[in-house]
Coordinates of C-alpha atoms in Angstrom, one line a residue:
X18 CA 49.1 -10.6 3.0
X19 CA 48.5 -12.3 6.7
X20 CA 47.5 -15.2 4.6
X21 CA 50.5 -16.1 3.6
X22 CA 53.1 -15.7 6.4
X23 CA 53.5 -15.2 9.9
X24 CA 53.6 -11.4 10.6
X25 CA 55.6 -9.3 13.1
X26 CA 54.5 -6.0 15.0
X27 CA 56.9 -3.1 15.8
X28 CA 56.0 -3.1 19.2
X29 CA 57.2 0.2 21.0
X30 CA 54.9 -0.6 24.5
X31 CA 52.6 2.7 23.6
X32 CA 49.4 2.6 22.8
X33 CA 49.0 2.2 19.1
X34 CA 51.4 -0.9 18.8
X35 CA 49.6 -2.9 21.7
X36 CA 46.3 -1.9 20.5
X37 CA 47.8 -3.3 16.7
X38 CA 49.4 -6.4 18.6
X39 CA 46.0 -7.4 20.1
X40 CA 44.1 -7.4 17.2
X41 CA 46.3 -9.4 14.7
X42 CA 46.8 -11.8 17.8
X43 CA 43.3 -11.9 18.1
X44 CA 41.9 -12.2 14.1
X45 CA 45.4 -14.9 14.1
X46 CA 43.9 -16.9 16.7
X47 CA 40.8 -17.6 15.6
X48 CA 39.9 -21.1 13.5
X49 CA 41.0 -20.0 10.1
X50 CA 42.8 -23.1 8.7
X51 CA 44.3 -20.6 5.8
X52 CA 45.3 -18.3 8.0
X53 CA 49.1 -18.1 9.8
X54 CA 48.7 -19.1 13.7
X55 CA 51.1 -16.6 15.5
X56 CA 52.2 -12.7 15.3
X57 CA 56.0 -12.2 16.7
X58 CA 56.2 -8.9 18.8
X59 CA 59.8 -7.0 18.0
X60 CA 61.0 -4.5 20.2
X61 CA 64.0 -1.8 20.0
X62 CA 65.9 -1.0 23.1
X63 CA 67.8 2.0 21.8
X64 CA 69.4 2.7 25.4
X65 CA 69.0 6.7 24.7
X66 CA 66.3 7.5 27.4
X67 CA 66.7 6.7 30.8
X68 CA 63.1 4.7 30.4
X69 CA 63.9 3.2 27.5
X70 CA 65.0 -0.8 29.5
X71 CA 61.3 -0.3 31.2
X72 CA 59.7 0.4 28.2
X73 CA 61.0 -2.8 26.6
X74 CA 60.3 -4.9 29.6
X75 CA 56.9 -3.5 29.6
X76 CA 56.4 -4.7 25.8
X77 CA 57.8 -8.2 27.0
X78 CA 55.1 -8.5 29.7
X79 CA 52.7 -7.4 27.2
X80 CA 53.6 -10.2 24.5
X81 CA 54.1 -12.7 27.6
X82 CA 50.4 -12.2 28.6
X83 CA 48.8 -12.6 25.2
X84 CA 50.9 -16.0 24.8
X85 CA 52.5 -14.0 22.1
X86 CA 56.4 -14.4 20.8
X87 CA 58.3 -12.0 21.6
X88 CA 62.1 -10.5 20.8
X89 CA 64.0 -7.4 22.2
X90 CA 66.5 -6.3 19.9
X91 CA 69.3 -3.5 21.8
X92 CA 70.8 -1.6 20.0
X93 CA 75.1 -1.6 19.6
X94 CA 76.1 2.2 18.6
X95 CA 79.1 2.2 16.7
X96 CA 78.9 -1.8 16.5
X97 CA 77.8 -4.2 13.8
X98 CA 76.6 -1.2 11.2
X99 CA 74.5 0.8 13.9
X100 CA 75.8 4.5 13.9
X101 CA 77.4 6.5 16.6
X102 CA 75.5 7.2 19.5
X103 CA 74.3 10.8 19.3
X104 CA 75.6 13.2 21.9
X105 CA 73.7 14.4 24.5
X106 CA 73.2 17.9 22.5
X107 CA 72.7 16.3 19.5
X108 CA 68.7 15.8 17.4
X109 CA 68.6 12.2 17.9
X110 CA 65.0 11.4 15.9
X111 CA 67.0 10.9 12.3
X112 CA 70.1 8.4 14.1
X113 CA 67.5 6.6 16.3
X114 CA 64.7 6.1 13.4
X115 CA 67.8 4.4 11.4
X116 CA 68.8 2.3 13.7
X117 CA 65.3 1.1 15.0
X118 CA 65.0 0.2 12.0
X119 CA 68.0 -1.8 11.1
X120 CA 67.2 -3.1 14.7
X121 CA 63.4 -4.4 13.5
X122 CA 65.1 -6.2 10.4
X123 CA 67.8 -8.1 11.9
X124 CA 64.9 -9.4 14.2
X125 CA 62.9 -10.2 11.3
X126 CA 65.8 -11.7 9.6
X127 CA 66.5 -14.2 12.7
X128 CA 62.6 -15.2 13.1
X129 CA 62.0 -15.3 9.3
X130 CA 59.3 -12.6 9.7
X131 CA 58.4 -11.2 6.0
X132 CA 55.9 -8.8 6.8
X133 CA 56.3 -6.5 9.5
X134 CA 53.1 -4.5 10.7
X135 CA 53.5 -1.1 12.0
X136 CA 50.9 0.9 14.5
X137 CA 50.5 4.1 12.8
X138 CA 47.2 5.5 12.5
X139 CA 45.0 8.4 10.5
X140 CA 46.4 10.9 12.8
X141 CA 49.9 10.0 12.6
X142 CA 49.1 10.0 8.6
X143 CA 48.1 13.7 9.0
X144 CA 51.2 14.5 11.6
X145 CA 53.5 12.9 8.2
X146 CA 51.9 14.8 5.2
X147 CA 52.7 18.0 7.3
X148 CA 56.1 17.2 8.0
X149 CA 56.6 17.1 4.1
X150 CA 54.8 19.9 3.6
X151 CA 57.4 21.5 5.6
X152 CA 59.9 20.0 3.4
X153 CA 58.1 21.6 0.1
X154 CA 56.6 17.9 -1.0
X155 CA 54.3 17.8 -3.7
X156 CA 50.8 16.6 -3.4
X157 CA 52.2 13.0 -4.2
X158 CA 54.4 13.2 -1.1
X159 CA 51.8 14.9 0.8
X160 CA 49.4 11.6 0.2
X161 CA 51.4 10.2 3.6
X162 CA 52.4 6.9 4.3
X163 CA 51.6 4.0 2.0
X164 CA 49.2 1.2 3.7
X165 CA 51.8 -1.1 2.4
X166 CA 55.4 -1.2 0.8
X167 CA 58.1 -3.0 0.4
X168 CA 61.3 -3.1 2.6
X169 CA 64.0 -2.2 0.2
X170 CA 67.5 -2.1 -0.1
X171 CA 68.3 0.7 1.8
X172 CA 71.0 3.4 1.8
X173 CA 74.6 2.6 -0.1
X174 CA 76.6 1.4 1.9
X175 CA 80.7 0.9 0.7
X176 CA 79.6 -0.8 -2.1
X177 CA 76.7 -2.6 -1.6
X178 CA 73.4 -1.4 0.2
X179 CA 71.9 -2.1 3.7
X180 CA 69.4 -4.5 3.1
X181 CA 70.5 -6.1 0.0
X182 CA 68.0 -8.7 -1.8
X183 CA 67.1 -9.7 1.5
X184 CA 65.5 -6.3 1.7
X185 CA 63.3 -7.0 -1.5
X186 CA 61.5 -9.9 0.2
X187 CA 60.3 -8.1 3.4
X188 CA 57.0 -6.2 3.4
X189 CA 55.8 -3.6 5.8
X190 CA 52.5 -2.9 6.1
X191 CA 50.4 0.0 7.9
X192 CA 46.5 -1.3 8.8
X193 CA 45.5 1.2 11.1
X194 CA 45.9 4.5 8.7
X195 CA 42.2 5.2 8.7
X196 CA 41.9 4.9 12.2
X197 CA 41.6 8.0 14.6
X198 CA 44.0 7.9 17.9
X199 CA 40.9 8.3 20.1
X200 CA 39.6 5.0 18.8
X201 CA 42.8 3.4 19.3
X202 CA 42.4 4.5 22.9
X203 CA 38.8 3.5 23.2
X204 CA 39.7 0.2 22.2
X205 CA 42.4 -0.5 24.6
X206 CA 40.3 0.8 27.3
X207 CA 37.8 -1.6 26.1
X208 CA 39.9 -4.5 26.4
X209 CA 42.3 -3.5 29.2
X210 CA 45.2 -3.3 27.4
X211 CA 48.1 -1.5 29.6
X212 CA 50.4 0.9 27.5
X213 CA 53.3 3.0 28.5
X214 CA 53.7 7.0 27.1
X215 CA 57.0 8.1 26.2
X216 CA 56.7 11.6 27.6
X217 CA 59.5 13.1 25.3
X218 CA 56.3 12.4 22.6
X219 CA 54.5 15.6 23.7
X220 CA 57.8 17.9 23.7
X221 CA 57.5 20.7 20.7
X222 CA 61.3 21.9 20.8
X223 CA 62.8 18.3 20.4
X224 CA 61.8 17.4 17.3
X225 CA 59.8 18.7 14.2
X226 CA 57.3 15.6 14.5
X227 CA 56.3 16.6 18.0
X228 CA 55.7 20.3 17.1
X229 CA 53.3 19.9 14.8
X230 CA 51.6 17.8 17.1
X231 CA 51.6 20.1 19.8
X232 CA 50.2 23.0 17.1
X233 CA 47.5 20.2 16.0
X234 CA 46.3 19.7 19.9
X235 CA 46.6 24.3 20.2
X236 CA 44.8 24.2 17.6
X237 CA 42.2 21.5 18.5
X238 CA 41.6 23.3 22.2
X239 CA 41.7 26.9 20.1
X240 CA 44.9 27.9 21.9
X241 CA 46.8 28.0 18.9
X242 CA 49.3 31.3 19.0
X243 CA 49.4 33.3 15.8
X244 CA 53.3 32.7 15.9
X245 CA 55.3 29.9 16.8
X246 CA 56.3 29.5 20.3
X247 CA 60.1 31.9 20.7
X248 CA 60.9 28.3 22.9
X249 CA 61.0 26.2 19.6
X250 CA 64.3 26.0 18.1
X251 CA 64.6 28.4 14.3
X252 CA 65.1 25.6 12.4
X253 CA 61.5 23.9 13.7
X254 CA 60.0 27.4 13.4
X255 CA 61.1 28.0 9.7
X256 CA 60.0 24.7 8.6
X257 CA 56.2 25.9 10.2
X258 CA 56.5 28.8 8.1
X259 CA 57.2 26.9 5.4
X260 CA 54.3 24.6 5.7
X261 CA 52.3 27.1 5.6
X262 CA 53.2 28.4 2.4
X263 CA 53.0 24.9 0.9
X264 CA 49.8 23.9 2.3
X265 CA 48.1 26.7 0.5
X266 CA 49.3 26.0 -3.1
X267 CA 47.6 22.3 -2.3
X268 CA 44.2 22.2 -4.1
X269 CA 40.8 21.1 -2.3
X270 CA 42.2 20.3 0.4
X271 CA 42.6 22.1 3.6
X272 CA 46.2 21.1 5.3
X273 CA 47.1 24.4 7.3
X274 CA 47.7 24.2 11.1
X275 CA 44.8 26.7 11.5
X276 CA 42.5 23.7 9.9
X277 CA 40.4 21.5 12.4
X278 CA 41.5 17.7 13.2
X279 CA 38.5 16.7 10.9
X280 CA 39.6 18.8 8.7
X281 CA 43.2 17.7 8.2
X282 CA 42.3 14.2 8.3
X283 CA 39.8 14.3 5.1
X284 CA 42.2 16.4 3.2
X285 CA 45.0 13.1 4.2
X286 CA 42.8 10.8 3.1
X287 CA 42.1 12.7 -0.5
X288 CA 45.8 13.1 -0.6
X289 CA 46.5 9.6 -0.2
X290 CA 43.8 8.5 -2.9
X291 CA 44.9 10.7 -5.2
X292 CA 48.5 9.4 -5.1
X293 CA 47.1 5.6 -4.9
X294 CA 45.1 7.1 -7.7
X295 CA 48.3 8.4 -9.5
X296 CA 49.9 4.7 -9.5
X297 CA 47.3 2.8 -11.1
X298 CA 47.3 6.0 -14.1
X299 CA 51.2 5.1 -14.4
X300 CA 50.6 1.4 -14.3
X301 CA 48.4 2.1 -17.2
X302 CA 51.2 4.7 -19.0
X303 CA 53.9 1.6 -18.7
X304 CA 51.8 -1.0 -20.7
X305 CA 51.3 1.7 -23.6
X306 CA 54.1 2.9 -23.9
X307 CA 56.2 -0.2 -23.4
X308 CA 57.9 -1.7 -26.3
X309 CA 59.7 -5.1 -26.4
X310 CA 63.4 -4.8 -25.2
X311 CA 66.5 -6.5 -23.4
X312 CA 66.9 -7.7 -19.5
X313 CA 67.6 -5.0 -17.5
X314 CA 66.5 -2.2 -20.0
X315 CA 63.6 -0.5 -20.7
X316 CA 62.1 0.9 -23.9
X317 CA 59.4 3.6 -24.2
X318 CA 57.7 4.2 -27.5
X319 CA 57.8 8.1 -28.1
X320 CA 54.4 7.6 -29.8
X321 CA 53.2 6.1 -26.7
X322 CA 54.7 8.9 -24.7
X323 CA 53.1 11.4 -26.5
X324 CA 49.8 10.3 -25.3
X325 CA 50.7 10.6 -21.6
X326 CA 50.0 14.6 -21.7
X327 CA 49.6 14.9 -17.8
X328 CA 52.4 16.4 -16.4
X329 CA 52.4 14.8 -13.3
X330 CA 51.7 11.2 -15.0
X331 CA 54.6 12.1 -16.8
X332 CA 57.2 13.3 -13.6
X333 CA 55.7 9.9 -11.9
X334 CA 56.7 7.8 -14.8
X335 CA 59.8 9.2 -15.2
X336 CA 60.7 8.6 -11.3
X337 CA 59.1 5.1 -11.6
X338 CA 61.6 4.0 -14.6
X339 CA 64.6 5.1 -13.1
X340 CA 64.2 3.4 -10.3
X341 CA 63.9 0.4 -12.2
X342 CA 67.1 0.6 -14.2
X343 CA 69.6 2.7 -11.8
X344 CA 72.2 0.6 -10.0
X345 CA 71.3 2.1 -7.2
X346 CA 69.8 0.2 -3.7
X347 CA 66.2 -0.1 -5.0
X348 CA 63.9 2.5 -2.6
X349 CA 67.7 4.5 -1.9
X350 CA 67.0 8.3 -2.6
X351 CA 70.5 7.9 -5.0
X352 CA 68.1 5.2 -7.0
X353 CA 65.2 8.3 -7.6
X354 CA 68.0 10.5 -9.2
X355 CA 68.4 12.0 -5.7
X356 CA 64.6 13.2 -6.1
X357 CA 65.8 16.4 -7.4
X358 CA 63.1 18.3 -9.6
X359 CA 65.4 19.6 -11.8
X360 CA 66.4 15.9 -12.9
X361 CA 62.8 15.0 -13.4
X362 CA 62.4 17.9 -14.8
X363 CA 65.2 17.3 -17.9
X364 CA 64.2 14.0 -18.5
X365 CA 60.9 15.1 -19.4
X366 CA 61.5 17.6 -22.1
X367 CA 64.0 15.3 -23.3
X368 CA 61.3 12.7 -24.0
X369 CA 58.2 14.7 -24.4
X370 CA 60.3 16.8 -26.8
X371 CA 58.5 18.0 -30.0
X372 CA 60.1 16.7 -33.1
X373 CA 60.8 19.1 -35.9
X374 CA 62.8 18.3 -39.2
X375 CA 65.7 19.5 -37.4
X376 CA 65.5 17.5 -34.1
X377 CA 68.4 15.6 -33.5
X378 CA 68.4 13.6 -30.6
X379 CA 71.2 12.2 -28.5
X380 CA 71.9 10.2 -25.8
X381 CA 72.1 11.7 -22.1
X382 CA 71.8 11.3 -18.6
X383 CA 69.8 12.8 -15.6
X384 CA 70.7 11.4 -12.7
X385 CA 70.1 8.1 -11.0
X386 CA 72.7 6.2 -12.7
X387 CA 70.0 5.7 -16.0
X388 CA 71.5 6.8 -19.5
X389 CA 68.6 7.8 -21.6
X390 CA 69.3 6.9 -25.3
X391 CA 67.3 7.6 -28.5
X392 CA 66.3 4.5 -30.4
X393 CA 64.9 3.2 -33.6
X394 CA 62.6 -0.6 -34.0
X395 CA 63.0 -1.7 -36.9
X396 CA 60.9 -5.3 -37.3
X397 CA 62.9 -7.4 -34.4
X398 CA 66.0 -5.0 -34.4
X399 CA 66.7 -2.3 -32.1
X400 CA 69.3 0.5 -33.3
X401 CA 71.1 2.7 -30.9
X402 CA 72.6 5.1 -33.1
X403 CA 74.6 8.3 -31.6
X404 CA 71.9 10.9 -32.9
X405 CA 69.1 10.1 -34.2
X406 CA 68.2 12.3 -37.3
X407 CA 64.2 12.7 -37.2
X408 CA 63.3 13.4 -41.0
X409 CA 65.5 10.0 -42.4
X410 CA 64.0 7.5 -40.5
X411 CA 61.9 5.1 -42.6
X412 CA 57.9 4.8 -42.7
X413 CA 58.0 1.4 -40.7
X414 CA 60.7 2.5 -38.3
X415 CA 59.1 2.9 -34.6
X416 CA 61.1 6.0 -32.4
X417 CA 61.6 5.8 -28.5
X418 CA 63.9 6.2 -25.9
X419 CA 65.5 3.3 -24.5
X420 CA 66.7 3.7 -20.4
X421 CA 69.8 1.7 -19.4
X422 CA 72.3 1.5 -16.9
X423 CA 75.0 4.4 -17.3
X424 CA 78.4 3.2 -17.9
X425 CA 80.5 3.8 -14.9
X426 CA 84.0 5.1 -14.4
X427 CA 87.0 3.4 -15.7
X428 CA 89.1 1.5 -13.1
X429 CA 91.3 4.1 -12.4
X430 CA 89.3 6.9 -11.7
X431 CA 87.1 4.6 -9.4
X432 CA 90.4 3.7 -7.6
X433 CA 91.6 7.9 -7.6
X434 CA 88.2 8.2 -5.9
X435 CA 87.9 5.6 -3.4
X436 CA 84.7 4.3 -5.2
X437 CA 84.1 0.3 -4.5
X438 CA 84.2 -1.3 -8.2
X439 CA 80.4 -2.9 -7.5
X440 CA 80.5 -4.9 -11.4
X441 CA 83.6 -6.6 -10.5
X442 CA 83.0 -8.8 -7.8
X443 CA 85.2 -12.0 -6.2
X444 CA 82.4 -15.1 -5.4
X445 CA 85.0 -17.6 -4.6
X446 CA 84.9 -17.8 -0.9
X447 CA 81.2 -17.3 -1.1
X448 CA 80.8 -20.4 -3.4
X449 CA 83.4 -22.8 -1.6
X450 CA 81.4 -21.7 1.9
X451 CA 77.6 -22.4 0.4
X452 CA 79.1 -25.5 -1.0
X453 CA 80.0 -27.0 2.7
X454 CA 77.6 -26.0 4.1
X455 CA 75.4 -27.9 1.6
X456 CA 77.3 -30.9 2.1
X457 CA 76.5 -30.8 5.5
X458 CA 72.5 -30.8 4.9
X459 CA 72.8 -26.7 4.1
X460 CA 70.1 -25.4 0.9
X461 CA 71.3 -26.4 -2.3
X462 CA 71.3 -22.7 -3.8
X463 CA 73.4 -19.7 -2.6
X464 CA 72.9 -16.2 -4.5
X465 CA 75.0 -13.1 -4.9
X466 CA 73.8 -9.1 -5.6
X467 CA 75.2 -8.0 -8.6
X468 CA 75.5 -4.1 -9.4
X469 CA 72.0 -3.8 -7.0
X470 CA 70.1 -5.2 -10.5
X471 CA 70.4 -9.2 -10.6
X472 CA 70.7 -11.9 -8.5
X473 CA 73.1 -14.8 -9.3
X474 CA 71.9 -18.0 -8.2
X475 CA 74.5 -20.4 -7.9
X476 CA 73.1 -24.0 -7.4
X477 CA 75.1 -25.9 -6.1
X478 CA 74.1 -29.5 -6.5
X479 CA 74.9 -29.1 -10.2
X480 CA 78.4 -27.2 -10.0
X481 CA 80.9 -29.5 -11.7
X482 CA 83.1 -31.1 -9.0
X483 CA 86.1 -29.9 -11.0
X484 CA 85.3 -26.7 -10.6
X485 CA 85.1 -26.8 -6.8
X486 CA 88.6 -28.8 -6.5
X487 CA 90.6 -26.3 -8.8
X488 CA 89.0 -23.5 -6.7
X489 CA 89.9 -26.0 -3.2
X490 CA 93.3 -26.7 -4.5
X491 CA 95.8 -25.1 -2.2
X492 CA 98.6 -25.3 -5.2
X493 CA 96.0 -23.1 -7.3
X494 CA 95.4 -20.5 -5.1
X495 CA 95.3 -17.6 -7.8
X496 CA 92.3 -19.5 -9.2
X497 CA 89.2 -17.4 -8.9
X498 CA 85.6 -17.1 -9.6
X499 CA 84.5 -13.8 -10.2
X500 CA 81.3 -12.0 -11.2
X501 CA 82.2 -9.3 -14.2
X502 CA 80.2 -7.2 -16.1
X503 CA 79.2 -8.0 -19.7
X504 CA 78.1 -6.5 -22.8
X505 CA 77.2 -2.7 -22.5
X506 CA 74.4 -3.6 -20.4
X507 CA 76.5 -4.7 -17.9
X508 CA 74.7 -8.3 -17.3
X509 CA 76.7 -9.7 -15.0
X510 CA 78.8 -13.0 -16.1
X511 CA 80.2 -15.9 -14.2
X512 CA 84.4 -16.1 -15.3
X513 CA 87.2 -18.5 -13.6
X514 CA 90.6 -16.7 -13.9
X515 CA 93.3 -19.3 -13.5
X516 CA 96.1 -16.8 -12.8
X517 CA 95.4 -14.4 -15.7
X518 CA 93.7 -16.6 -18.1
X519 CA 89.5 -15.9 -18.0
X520 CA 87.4 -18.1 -19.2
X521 CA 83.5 -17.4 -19.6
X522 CA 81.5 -20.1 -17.8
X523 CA 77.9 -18.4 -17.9
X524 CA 76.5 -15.6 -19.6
X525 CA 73.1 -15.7 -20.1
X526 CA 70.0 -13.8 -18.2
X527 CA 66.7 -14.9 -17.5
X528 CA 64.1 -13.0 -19.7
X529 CA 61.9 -13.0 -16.7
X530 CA 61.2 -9.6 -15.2
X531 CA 61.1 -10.0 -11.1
X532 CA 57.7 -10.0 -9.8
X533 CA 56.1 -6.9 -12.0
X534 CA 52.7 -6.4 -12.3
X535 CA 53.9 -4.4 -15.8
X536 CA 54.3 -6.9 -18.3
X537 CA 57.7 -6.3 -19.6
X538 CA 58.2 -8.5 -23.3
X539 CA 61.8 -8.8 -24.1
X540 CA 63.6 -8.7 -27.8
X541 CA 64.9 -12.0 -28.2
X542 CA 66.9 -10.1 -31.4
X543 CA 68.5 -6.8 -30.8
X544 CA 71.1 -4.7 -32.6
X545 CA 74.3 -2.7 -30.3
X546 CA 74.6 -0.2 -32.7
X547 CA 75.7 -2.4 -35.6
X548 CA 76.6 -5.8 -34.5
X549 CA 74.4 -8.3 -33.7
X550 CA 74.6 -9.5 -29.7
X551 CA 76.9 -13.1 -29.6
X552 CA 75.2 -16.1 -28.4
X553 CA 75.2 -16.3 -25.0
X554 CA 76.4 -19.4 -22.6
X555 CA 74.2 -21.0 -20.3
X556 CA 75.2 -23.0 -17.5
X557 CA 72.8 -24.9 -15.7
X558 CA 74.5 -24.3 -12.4
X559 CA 74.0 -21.1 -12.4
X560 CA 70.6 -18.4 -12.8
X561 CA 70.7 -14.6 -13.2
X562 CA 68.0 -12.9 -12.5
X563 CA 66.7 -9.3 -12.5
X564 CA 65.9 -8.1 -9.1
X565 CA 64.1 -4.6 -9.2
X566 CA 60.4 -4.2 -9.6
X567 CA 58.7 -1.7 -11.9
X568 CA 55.5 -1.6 -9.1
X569 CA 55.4 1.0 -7.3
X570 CA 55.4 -0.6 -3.8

């Protein structure tokens, strides 16, 4: 990926980030006429230690004495979408971690960074899988940390999401997970790279992170206790008891806090291949089972899913469908169908359900925002039928089960609810704004996030002048553009209401799936239950596009 753009490095001053800084200023710096020239260092002051303004005017020094660009970022509690600052006897790890990170972005937002590298290494990798241990993960969780993976959306947020589509372009990546801390440390010894320690690093009772650590190192010098230190705080205690228990139902692979550093680290890197491993099987489920469907659906063949026997192919192909189709931020917890087993768990024996002369399947939903709904092929047609009766479908009829967004509540209850109404949205100021600025030298294209699923691309050289004086005209202020759902899909669709009167200006959706490595065809025919989908308008001012991925990263 370095060959494509300037990178940034999450530089925190310690040793792992400098060490990580002076290499990829190093390897950047050398005559590589492919290669980007420059790494931008970005720093977080998050103002909650008393060392925190030295630690990032140490990292400014650093970057100043390797000729390397660099940005400190401070952080505004309660301001400009940080959170509150936690209280002095509040856990801060979960508050700072969020804002560090909406910190790192706005940086790489303002110095049109795209990749951000972090300075993780093996031994944080091993520190991670036994944090979700803890936490009950399953061996895919307890593969760590992924080398590289995209930014994301981010949490909901009123009714949008953090990051937006911005999110989706922006890349982290981790190139240090194989490497031990001790080499870290050799190397900046090597090179005589200065580093500050945060000391609160190497306190057990502050935060779950830093006990295991400290039980790693007991365990390393063989002063490990046979109980928990009575100084850690219950909650930190039960979640050690917990890993315990976890770690032992994990196969070939030793992962308690009785097991040596070498130990732990091979059993992290088996982990980690084996859920690398577990991608590239449901990379290869998704282009079997596949079966040509509609923008922003996605149709499973039950034939095709009756081959896929492995149960954990099967709970990972699930997961990796809904986050395709839910409405949800992309990479949000809400978007995995809050990663709740039991949701998994339904999906799967609705799909993988053995069909009998009395199976009768219906639609249904499991979380995620996805409605699951039985479907029949039938030559360039697909039927959506309430049930679907298994014994009178016809010999050249192909079953499956198509996965679509769920239809939301009705206006009113949105409105009894305080739920933001994210598929009706009002673009006019948005439009009028991008158009100014492009007559003023701006880019010619401005694009809106619709329903977290597509992005509208208004280009604006091509919008009909018309258009922008009715929507300019002071007299005609109750004219509107506006972004509204359409079909049951719930594409979006570019309307002007003059005053109550709508009129559909563009309709259409790009066939184009965004950026999958899963070759998605689409049915350029289709059946909604028994009427044929209307022709769609297309306006060459505008482009929708589908935004989610079906990779994994």
């Amino acid at each position: 990926m370095l060959k494509f753009c300037d990178p940034g490095v999450a530089n925190s001053g310690g040793p792992d980030s400098s060490c990580l800084l002076f290499l990829i200023h190093r390897y950047l710096s050398e005559e590589k006429p492919e290669q980007p020239r420059k790494v931008v260092s970005l720093t977080v002051d998050h103002a909650l230690q008393p060392i925190s303004a030295g630690m990032a005017n140490h990292c400014s020094q650093f970057a100043q004495k390797l000729g390397v660009d660099h940005v400190t970022t401070e952080v505004c509690w309660g301001q400009d979408d940080f959170p509150p600052r936690p209280l002095p006897d509040q856990p801060f790890e979960a508050a700072a971690r969020l804002a560090r990170y909406r910190a790192l972005f706005r940086a790489m937002t303002e110095k049109n960074v795209k990749i951000l590298a972090f300075g993780h290494h093996l031994d944080d990798q091993v520190e991670t899988s036994l944090m979700r241990l803890s936490w009950r993960s399953t061996s895919v969780g307890a593969g760590g940390m992924r080398p590289c993976r995209r930014w994301g959306m981010g949490k909901v947020v009123g009714g949008g999401s953090e990051y937006a589509e911005e999110g989706m372009k922006r890349w982290i990546v981790r190139p240090m997970l194989n490497v031990t801390k001790e080499r870290i440390l050799a190397t900046c010894d090597a090179n005589g790279l200065e580093y500050v320690t945060d000391p609160t690093n190497f306190e057990p009772a502050i935060t779950l992170r830093n006990a295991i650590r400290h039980e790693i190192q007991q365990a390393k010098e063989h002063t490990r206790p046979q109980t928990p230190s009575p100084m850690m705080p219950r909650e930190i205690v039960e979640r050690l008891m917990t890993l315990e228990i976890t770690a032992k139902n994990l196969p070939n692979v030793s992962m308690s806090l009785d097991s040596s550093i070498d130990e732990l680290r091979d059993s992290v890197r088996a982990l980690n291949r084996r859920a690398q491993d577990l991608d590239d099987r449901v990379d290869s489920a998704l282009k079997r089972c596949s079966l040509p469907t509609l923008p922003g659906t996605f149709l499973f063949s039950k034939k095709g899913l009756n081959q896929v026997d492995d149960p954990e192919v099967q709970r990972a192909l699930v997961l990796r469908v809904v986050r395709h189709i839910s409405p949800y931020p992309w990479g949000s917890i809400n978007a995995d169908a809050g990663r709740r087993r039991e949701a998994t768990d339904e999906i799967i024996k609705q799909l993988w359900m053995i069909l009998t002369k009395e199976s009768r399947l219906r639609p249904f939903t499991a979380g995620g925002g996805v409605l699951w709904s039985p479907a029949v092929v039938r030559g360039s047609m697909i039927h959506t039928p309430e049930i679907v009766v298994n014994p009178l479908l016809h010999e050249e009829d192909v079953l499956g089960w198509l996965a679509s967004r769920l239809p939301p509540l009705n206006r009113e209850k949105l409105k009894l609810r305080g739920i933001p109404n994210t598929l009706e949205i009002d673009v006019t100021q948005n439009v009028l704004d991008a158009h100014q600025r492009w007559n003023a030298g701006g880019s010619s294209t401005t694009s809106v996030l619709y329903d977290s699923r597509f992005l509208v691309h208004f280009h604006l050289d091509r919008i009909p002048r018309d258009l922008i004086s009715q929507l300019e005209d002071g007299s005609l202020k109750k004219n509107r553009l506006l972004l509204l759902a359409s079909s049951r899909w719930y594409w979006p669709k570019i309307v002007i209401d003059r005053d109550g009167d709508i009129e559909t200006l563009h309709d259409k959706v790009s066939d184009s799936p965004f950026r999958s490595i899963i070759p998605i065809p689409t049915m350029k025919h289709a059946v909604r239950r028994s009427r044929r989908i209307e022709q769609s308008i297309d306006s060459d001012w505008v482009t929708v596009e589908w935004i989610r991925p079906m990779t994994a990263l």
